[in-house]
Amino acid sequence: MKALCWHGKQDIRCDEVPDPKIEHPRDAIVKVTSCAICGSDLHLYDGFMPGMESGDIMGHEFMGEVVEVGSENKKLKVGDRVVVPFTICCGECDQCRRGYFSVCERSNRNKSVGDKVFGHTTAGLFGYTHLTGGYAGGQAEYVRVPYADVAPVKVPSNLTDEQVLFLGDIFPTGWQAVVQCDIEPTDTVAIWGCGPVGQFCIRSAVMLGARQVIAIDRVPERLAMARAGGATTIDFETESVVERLNDLTGGKGPEKCIDAVGLEAHATATLDSMYDRAKQAVMLETDRPHVLREMMYVCRPAGVLSVPGVYGGVLDKIPFGMAMNKSLTIRTGQTHVNRWTDDLLKRIEEGQIDPTFVITHRASLADGPELYKTFRDKHDGCVKVVLQP
Amino acid sequence: MLDRTRMPSASTAHALARGLGWFSLALGAAELFAPRALTRRIGLRGQEGLVQACGAREITTGIGLLTTSQPAPWLWGRVAGDVLDLATLAAGSDGSSRRRGARGLAMAAVLGVTALDVAAALAASGTERPRRRLTYGYDRRRGFRDLPDRMRGIARDAVVPKDMRFPEKLRPWGGGGS
Ligand SMILES: NC(=O)c1ccc[n+]([C@@H]2O[C@H](COP(=O)([O-])OP(=O)(O)OC[C@H]3O[C@@H](n4cnc5c(N)ncnc54)[C@H](O)[C@@H]3O)[C@@H](O)[C@H]2O)c1
Ligand SMILES: [Zn+2]
Ligand SMILES: [Zn+2]
């Protein structure tokens, strides 16, 4: 079959690889009908996440048709149409039972590595480094889905692939980022980053009833899309983020701040981001936490910082004293996708939201390598890429 | 749909910029840490402080060039630095005529590097991302069936799980703090 494989920094190729096989009785094989490139994939593409090996199959946002099921899988049948969440979960361990699926204790088959690197393992993820299991990803014609009797979400035939595809990652991610802010009708929510995740944060914040939603980025078309969804926007390249946020909140700062940017925060002309660039270049720091610093500074005391943006390792010069003295709550995490999928599927069916608004590029798997670059460089108005194997 | 607008010379200009970045670092280190050896060799004795200042400048530029994705301003900075170096070399003789030949050679070398810097700066400036003003019509991509203001709160029925809620006592706004 064909699959997009990682071969090193900025080197993704569409390779011919062996078809996946059932390896465990709870598995299923899914024939991928649509998959997407996620901002998290860019961290692998740019070589910021450790633990990738040459030839690893990329992709964790995908859906398709079940073509084979293991003997113990009682949930799926051949022919079922499913969206597959990017977090692999067993459904039975302590964490899964409490709904913390992205830290499932059993699905990371490289648990000992996870234990060593993170103190305690996190869940297995599709196409996302050997720290989280080294599972083959979904930017491929076929995928083996482990524990396939737990996470995959069956979707009704009256909804198109594009309407439901993002249930596997970015829609629940934006949603959880806002839910864990525990929105009050009086809240101002500030969202850093108007990429696909930021866009879903904006829509979720509006739906959950925040009084004011403010979005920050510097890419004009992404800012335009943010305004279309109901956000007031700030262009961080031409305006002072802190000044504008304070102006828009009567000098008090936003109650809720969301980091939908992550470890590749863009270096503007600020001193701290130049410092990060230099330290990252000489490998004294792995991530660029400019957004985290800005959030800690501008957030209203007793507010919440919600961090769906992905970080990989060691961050420098985090003003934790500010966070502590201001009584801030910090919530983080890879998304516990299945916690939200039923509710969000219902809202898509009811027409409250149509997730296709974010798609700007559609192409075949073979065009994938080129589109990684287009998405990374935000060329050609690219916001979200969907590939059809 | 695929992007074909990138000029082929973009990567060459960036490779050149990185090369010049390393060069800046090496030269800067020499100027900063061994100023005496340098000044003696090119007949600028007594000007060690000035040479060290040049070294600090080179190192800043070098780090800039090695860590930026937009090298043009840093390259133009190098050009300005070259001009300064040339002026220093031309003006700052310590009177030793024996070293005049060496100083001539140093000036020729700096002139050569200046030419390289100008070429790299021009190439990098030519490949800079143009400021885009297009919005691609995304201002109509609401994602909602109605205006955002009419959708506000439509999902207030969503249950916020207990582990993601503020404890009642910490809700100054909800009247729970009594
Ligand atoms: N927690 C999860 O489960 C989860 C799931 C999906 C994605 N993510 C993460 O969410 C983040 C965003 O993903 P995406 O798909 O939207 O990616 P993206 O790269 O398309 O979006 C990032 C956006 O941030 C903007 N940005 C950069 N620096 C900024 C700054 N200083 N201030 C404000 N905005 C800035 C960029 O211009 C870009 O538009 C990534 O880190 C990704 O890994 C997390
Ligand atoms: Zn993702
Ligand atoms: Zn589990």
Short mmCIF file of N, CA and C in Angstrom, two decimals, chain A residues 286-378:
data_model
loop_
_atom_site.label_atom_id
_atom_site.label_comp_id
_atom_site.label_asym_id
_atom_site.label_seq_id
_atom_site.Cartn_x
_atom_site.Cartn_y
_atom_site.Cartn_z
N THR A 286 14.47 22.91 24.23
CA THR A 286 13.85 22.20 23.11
C THR A 286 12.66 22.96 22.55
N ASP A 287 12.00 23.79 23.37
CA ASP A 287 10.75 24.41 22.95
C ASP A 287 10.85 25.93 23.04
N ARG A 288 9.94 26.60 22.34
CA ARG A 288 9.94 28.07 22.39
C ARG A 288 8.67 28.56 23.08
N PRO A 289 8.74 28.83 24.38
CA PRO A 289 7.51 29.07 25.15
C PRO A 289 7.05 30.51 25.22
N HIS A 290 7.23 31.27 24.16
CA HIS A 290 6.85 32.68 24.19
C HIS A 290 5.38 32.88 24.58
N VAL A 291 4.52 32.04 24.02
CA VAL A 291 3.08 32.21 24.27
C VAL A 291 2.75 31.95 25.75
N LEU A 292 3.36 30.92 26.32
CA LEU A 292 3.11 30.62 27.74
C LEU A 292 3.49 31.82 28.62
N ARG A 293 4.63 32.40 28.32
CA ARG A 293 5.05 33.56 29.13
C ARG A 293 4.04 34.69 29.01
N GLU A 294 3.61 34.94 27.76
CA GLU A 294 2.69 36.05 27.53
C GLU A 294 1.37 35.80 28.27
N MET A 295 0.90 34.53 28.24
CA MET A 295 -0.36 34.20 28.92
C MET A 295 -0.25 34.41 30.42
N MET A 296 0.86 33.96 31.01
CA MET A 296 1.03 34.11 32.45
C MET A 296 1.01 35.58 32.84
N TYR A 297 1.59 36.39 31.98
CA TYR A 297 1.70 37.81 32.27
C TYR A 297 0.35 38.52 32.18
N VAL A 298 -0.40 38.21 31.11
CA VAL A 298 -1.58 39.02 30.82
C VAL A 298 -2.85 38.47 31.46
N CYS A 299 -2.85 37.21 31.87
CA CYS A 299 -4.06 36.59 32.40
C CYS A 299 -4.52 37.30 33.68
N ARG A 300 -5.84 37.39 33.84
CA ARG A 300 -6.38 37.99 35.05
C ARG A 300 -6.08 37.09 36.25
N PRO A 301 -5.71 37.64 37.39
CA PRO A 301 -5.46 36.78 38.55
C PRO A 301 -6.65 35.86 38.83
N ALA A 302 -6.35 34.66 39.27
CA ALA A 302 -7.34 33.60 39.52
C ALA A 302 -7.94 33.06 38.22
N GLY A 303 -7.31 33.37 37.10
CA GLY A 303 -7.80 32.87 35.82
C GLY A 303 -7.25 31.49 35.49
N VAL A 304 -7.59 31.05 34.26
CA VAL A 304 -7.17 29.71 33.83
C VAL A 304 -6.30 29.81 32.58
N LEU A 305 -5.20 29.06 32.55
CA LEU A 305 -4.44 28.87 31.33
C LEU A 305 -4.71 27.46 30.84
N SER A 306 -5.21 27.34 29.62
CA SER A 306 -5.49 26.02 29.06
C SER A 306 -4.53 25.80 27.89
N VAL A 307 -3.82 24.69 27.93
CA VAL A 307 -2.73 24.49 26.97
C VAL A 307 -2.92 23.23 26.12
N PRO A 308 -3.68 23.35 25.01
CA PRO A 308 -3.73 22.22 24.08
C PRO A 308 -2.49 22.19 23.18
N GLY A 309 -1.82 23.32 23.01
CA GLY A 309 -0.61 23.39 22.18
C GLY A 309 0.40 22.38 22.70
N VAL A 310 1.07 21.70 21.78
CA VAL A 310 1.96 20.61 22.19
C VAL A 310 3.37 21.13 22.53
N TYR A 311 3.88 20.67 23.66
CA TYR A 311 5.28 20.92 24.03
C TYR A 311 6.00 19.58 24.12
N GLY A 312 7.31 19.60 23.84
CA GLY A 312 8.01 18.34 23.75
C GLY A 312 8.98 18.06 24.88
N GLY A 313 9.57 19.10 25.44
CA GLY A 313 10.64 18.81 26.39
C GLY A 313 10.83 19.88 27.43
N VAL A 314 11.95 20.58 27.33
CA VAL A 314 12.37 21.47 28.40
C VAL A 314 12.17 22.92 27.99
N LEU A 315 11.48 23.67 28.86
CA LEU A 315 11.20 25.07 28.58
C LEU A 315 11.98 25.95 29.54
N ASP A 316 12.36 27.10 29.03
CA ASP A 316 13.25 27.95 29.79
C ASP A 316 12.57 29.27 30.16
N LYS A 317 12.98 29.84 31.29
CA LYS A 317 12.50 31.17 31.70
C LYS A 317 10.98 31.25 31.73
N ILE A 318 10.38 30.27 32.38
CA ILE A 318 8.93 30.32 32.60
C ILE A 318 8.70 31.08 33.91
N PRO A 319 7.96 32.19 33.85
CA PRO A 319 7.79 33.00 35.07
C PRO A 319 6.79 32.34 36.01
N PHE A 320 7.21 31.24 36.62
CA PHE A 320 6.26 30.49 37.42
C PHE A 320 5.83 31.25 38.67
N GLY A 321 6.72 32.13 39.12
CA GLY A 321 6.35 32.95 40.28
C GLY A 321 5.12 33.79 39.99
N MET A 322 5.03 34.26 38.76
CA MET A 322 3.88 35.05 38.33
C MET A 322 2.63 34.19 38.41
N ALA A 323 2.74 32.98 37.86
CA ALA A 323 1.59 32.08 37.84
C ALA A 323 1.14 31.75 39.26
N MET A 324 2.11 31.47 40.13
CA MET A 324 1.78 31.08 41.51
C MET A 324 1.13 32.24 42.26
N ASN A 325 1.79 33.39 42.21
CA ASN A 325 1.28 34.51 42.98
C ASN A 325 -0.06 35.03 42.46
N LYS A 326 -0.31 34.83 41.15
CA LYS A 326 -1.57 35.28 40.59
C LYS A 326 -2.67 34.25 40.74
N SER A 327 -2.34 33.11 41.36
CA SER A 327 -3.37 32.11 41.63
C SER A 327 -3.94 31.51 40.34
N LEU A 328 -3.08 31.31 39.36
CA LEU A 328 -3.56 30.80 38.08
C LEU A 328 -3.75 29.28 38.13
N THR A 329 -4.73 28.81 37.40
CA THR A 329 -4.92 27.37 37.21
C THR A 329 -4.38 27.01 35.84
N ILE A 330 -3.58 25.96 35.75
CA ILE A 330 -3.05 25.55 34.45
C ILE A 330 -3.59 24.17 34.11
N ARG A 331 -4.25 24.05 32.97
CA ARG A 331 -4.75 22.75 32.53
C ARG A 331 -4.14 22.41 31.19
N THR A 332 -3.74 21.17 31.03
CA THR A 332 -2.99 20.80 29.84
C THR A 332 -3.49 19.46 29.32
N GLY A 333 -2.81 18.92 28.33
CA GLY A 333 -3.05 17.54 27.97
C GLY A 333 -3.30 17.29 26.50
N GLN A 334 -2.88 16.10 26.06
CA GLN A 334 -3.38 15.59 24.80
C GLN A 334 -4.86 15.33 25.05
N THR A 335 -5.67 15.47 24.04
CA THR A 335 -7.12 15.43 24.23
C THR A 335 -7.63 14.02 24.58
N HIS A 336 -8.55 13.98 25.55
CA HIS A 336 -9.21 12.72 25.89
C HIS A 336 -10.39 12.54 24.93
N VAL A 337 -10.04 12.29 23.67
CA VAL A 337 -10.98 12.45 22.55
C VAL A 337 -12.36 11.82 22.80
N ASN A 338 -12.38 10.57 23.26
CA ASN A 338 -13.66 9.88 23.36
C ASN A 338 -14.60 10.48 24.41
N ARG A 339 -14.05 11.33 25.25
CA ARG A 339 -14.90 11.96 26.23
C ARG A 339 -15.91 12.90 25.56
N TRP A 340 -15.59 13.37 24.36
CA TRP A 340 -16.38 14.42 23.74
C TRP A 340 -17.08 13.99 22.46
N THR A 341 -16.66 12.86 21.89
CA THR A 341 -17.10 12.54 20.52
C THR A 341 -18.61 12.39 20.39
N ASP A 342 -19.29 11.73 21.35
CA ASP A 342 -20.73 11.53 21.20
C ASP A 342 -21.46 12.86 21.16
N ASP A 343 -21.12 13.71 22.12
CA ASP A 343 -21.78 15.02 22.20
C ASP A 343 -21.51 15.85 20.94
N LEU A 344 -20.27 15.84 20.47
CA LEU A 344 -19.94 16.68 19.31
C LEU A 344 -20.55 16.13 18.03
N LEU A 345 -20.59 14.81 17.91
CA LEU A 345 -21.24 14.21 16.73
C LEU A 345 -22.70 14.66 16.68
N LYS A 346 -23.35 14.66 17.85
CA LYS A 346 -24.75 15.09 17.93
C LYS A 346 -24.88 16.56 17.48
N ARG A 347 -23.93 17.39 17.90
CA ARG A 347 -24.02 18.81 17.53
C ARG A 347 -23.77 19.03 16.03
N ILE A 348 -22.94 18.17 15.43
CA ILE A 348 -22.75 18.26 13.98
C ILE A 348 -24.04 17.83 13.28
N GLU A 349 -24.62 16.73 13.76
CA GLU A 349 -25.87 16.24 13.15
C GLU A 349 -26.98 17.27 13.25
N GLU A 350 -27.03 17.97 14.40
CA GLU A 350 -28.07 18.98 14.59
C GLU A 350 -27.79 20.25 13.80
N GLY A 351 -26.60 20.33 13.21
CA GLY A 351 -26.27 21.50 12.39
C GLY A 351 -25.80 22.69 13.21
N GLN A 352 -25.48 22.49 14.50
CA GLN A 352 -24.97 23.62 15.28
C GLN A 352 -23.64 24.10 14.72
N ILE A 353 -22.84 23.17 14.22
CA ILE A 353 -21.55 23.53 13.65
C ILE A 353 -21.26 22.64 12.45
N ASP A 354 -20.59 23.22 11.45
CA ASP A 354 -20.18 22.45 10.28
C ASP A 354 -18.66 22.53 10.16
N PRO A 355 -17.96 21.48 10.62
CA PRO A 355 -16.48 21.54 10.70
C PRO A 355 -15.77 21.71 9.36
N THR A 356 -16.48 21.59 8.24
CA THR A 356 -15.80 21.69 6.95
C THR A 356 -15.27 23.10 6.67
N PHE A 357 -15.73 24.08 7.47
CA PHE A 357 -15.32 25.47 7.20
C PHE A 357 -13.80 25.63 7.18
N VAL A 358 -13.09 24.75 7.88
CA VAL A 358 -11.65 24.94 8.08
C VAL A 358 -10.81 24.37 6.93
N ILE A 359 -11.45 23.52 6.09
CA ILE A 359 -10.69 22.84 5.02
C ILE A 359 -10.39 23.80 3.87
N THR A 360 -9.11 23.91 3.52
CA THR A 360 -8.75 24.79 2.41
C THR A 360 -8.08 24.02 1.27
N HIS A 361 -7.54 22.83 1.57
CA HIS A 361 -6.82 22.09 0.54
C HIS A 361 -7.24 20.63 0.55
N ARG A 362 -7.54 20.11 -0.63
CA ARG A 362 -7.88 18.70 -0.77
C ARG A 362 -6.96 18.11 -1.83
N ALA A 363 -6.40 16.94 -1.56
CA ALA A 363 -5.46 16.37 -2.52
C ALA A 363 -5.34 14.87 -2.30
N SER A 364 -4.53 14.23 -3.14
CA SER A 364 -4.30 12.80 -3.00
C SER A 364 -3.11 12.57 -2.07
N LEU A 365 -2.96 11.31 -1.63
CA LEU A 365 -1.86 10.97 -0.74
C LEU A 365 -0.51 11.32 -1.37
N ALA A 366 -0.40 11.11 -2.69
CA ALA A 366 0.87 11.36 -3.37
C ALA A 366 1.29 12.83 -3.29
N ASP A 367 0.29 13.73 -3.19
CA ASP A 367 0.61 15.16 -3.05
C ASP A 367 0.97 15.53 -1.62
N GLY A 368 0.86 14.57 -0.69
CA GLY A 368 1.07 14.83 0.73
C GLY A 368 2.37 15.55 1.07
N PRO A 369 3.52 15.02 0.58
CA PRO A 369 4.79 15.65 0.95
C PRO A 369 4.83 17.15 0.60
N GLU A 370 4.31 17.49 -0.57
CA GLU A 370 4.28 18.89 -1.00
C GLU A 370 3.37 19.70 -0.08
N LEU A 371 2.25 19.09 0.33
CA LEU A 371 1.28 19.83 1.15
C LEU A 371 1.74 20.00 2.59
N TYR A 372 2.59 19.12 3.06
CA TYR A 372 3.20 19.34 4.38
C TYR A 372 3.90 20.69 4.38
N LYS A 373 4.61 20.94 3.28
CA LYS A 373 5.38 22.17 3.16
C LYS A 373 4.46 23.38 3.04
N THR A 374 3.43 23.23 2.19
CA THR A 374 2.48 24.32 2.01
C THR A 374 1.82 24.69 3.34
N PHE A 375 1.41 23.66 4.12
CA PHE A 375 0.75 23.87 5.41
C PHE A 375 1.72 24.50 6.41
N ARG A 376 2.94 23.99 6.44
CA ARG A 376 3.93 24.50 7.39
C ARG A 376 4.23 25.98 7.11
N ASP A 377 4.39 26.29 5.81
CA ASP A 377 4.76 27.66 5.45
C ASP A 377 3.55 28.58 5.33
N LYS A 378 2.34 28.03 5.54
CA LYS A 378 1.10 28.80 5.43
C LYS A 378 1.02 29.50 4.08
#
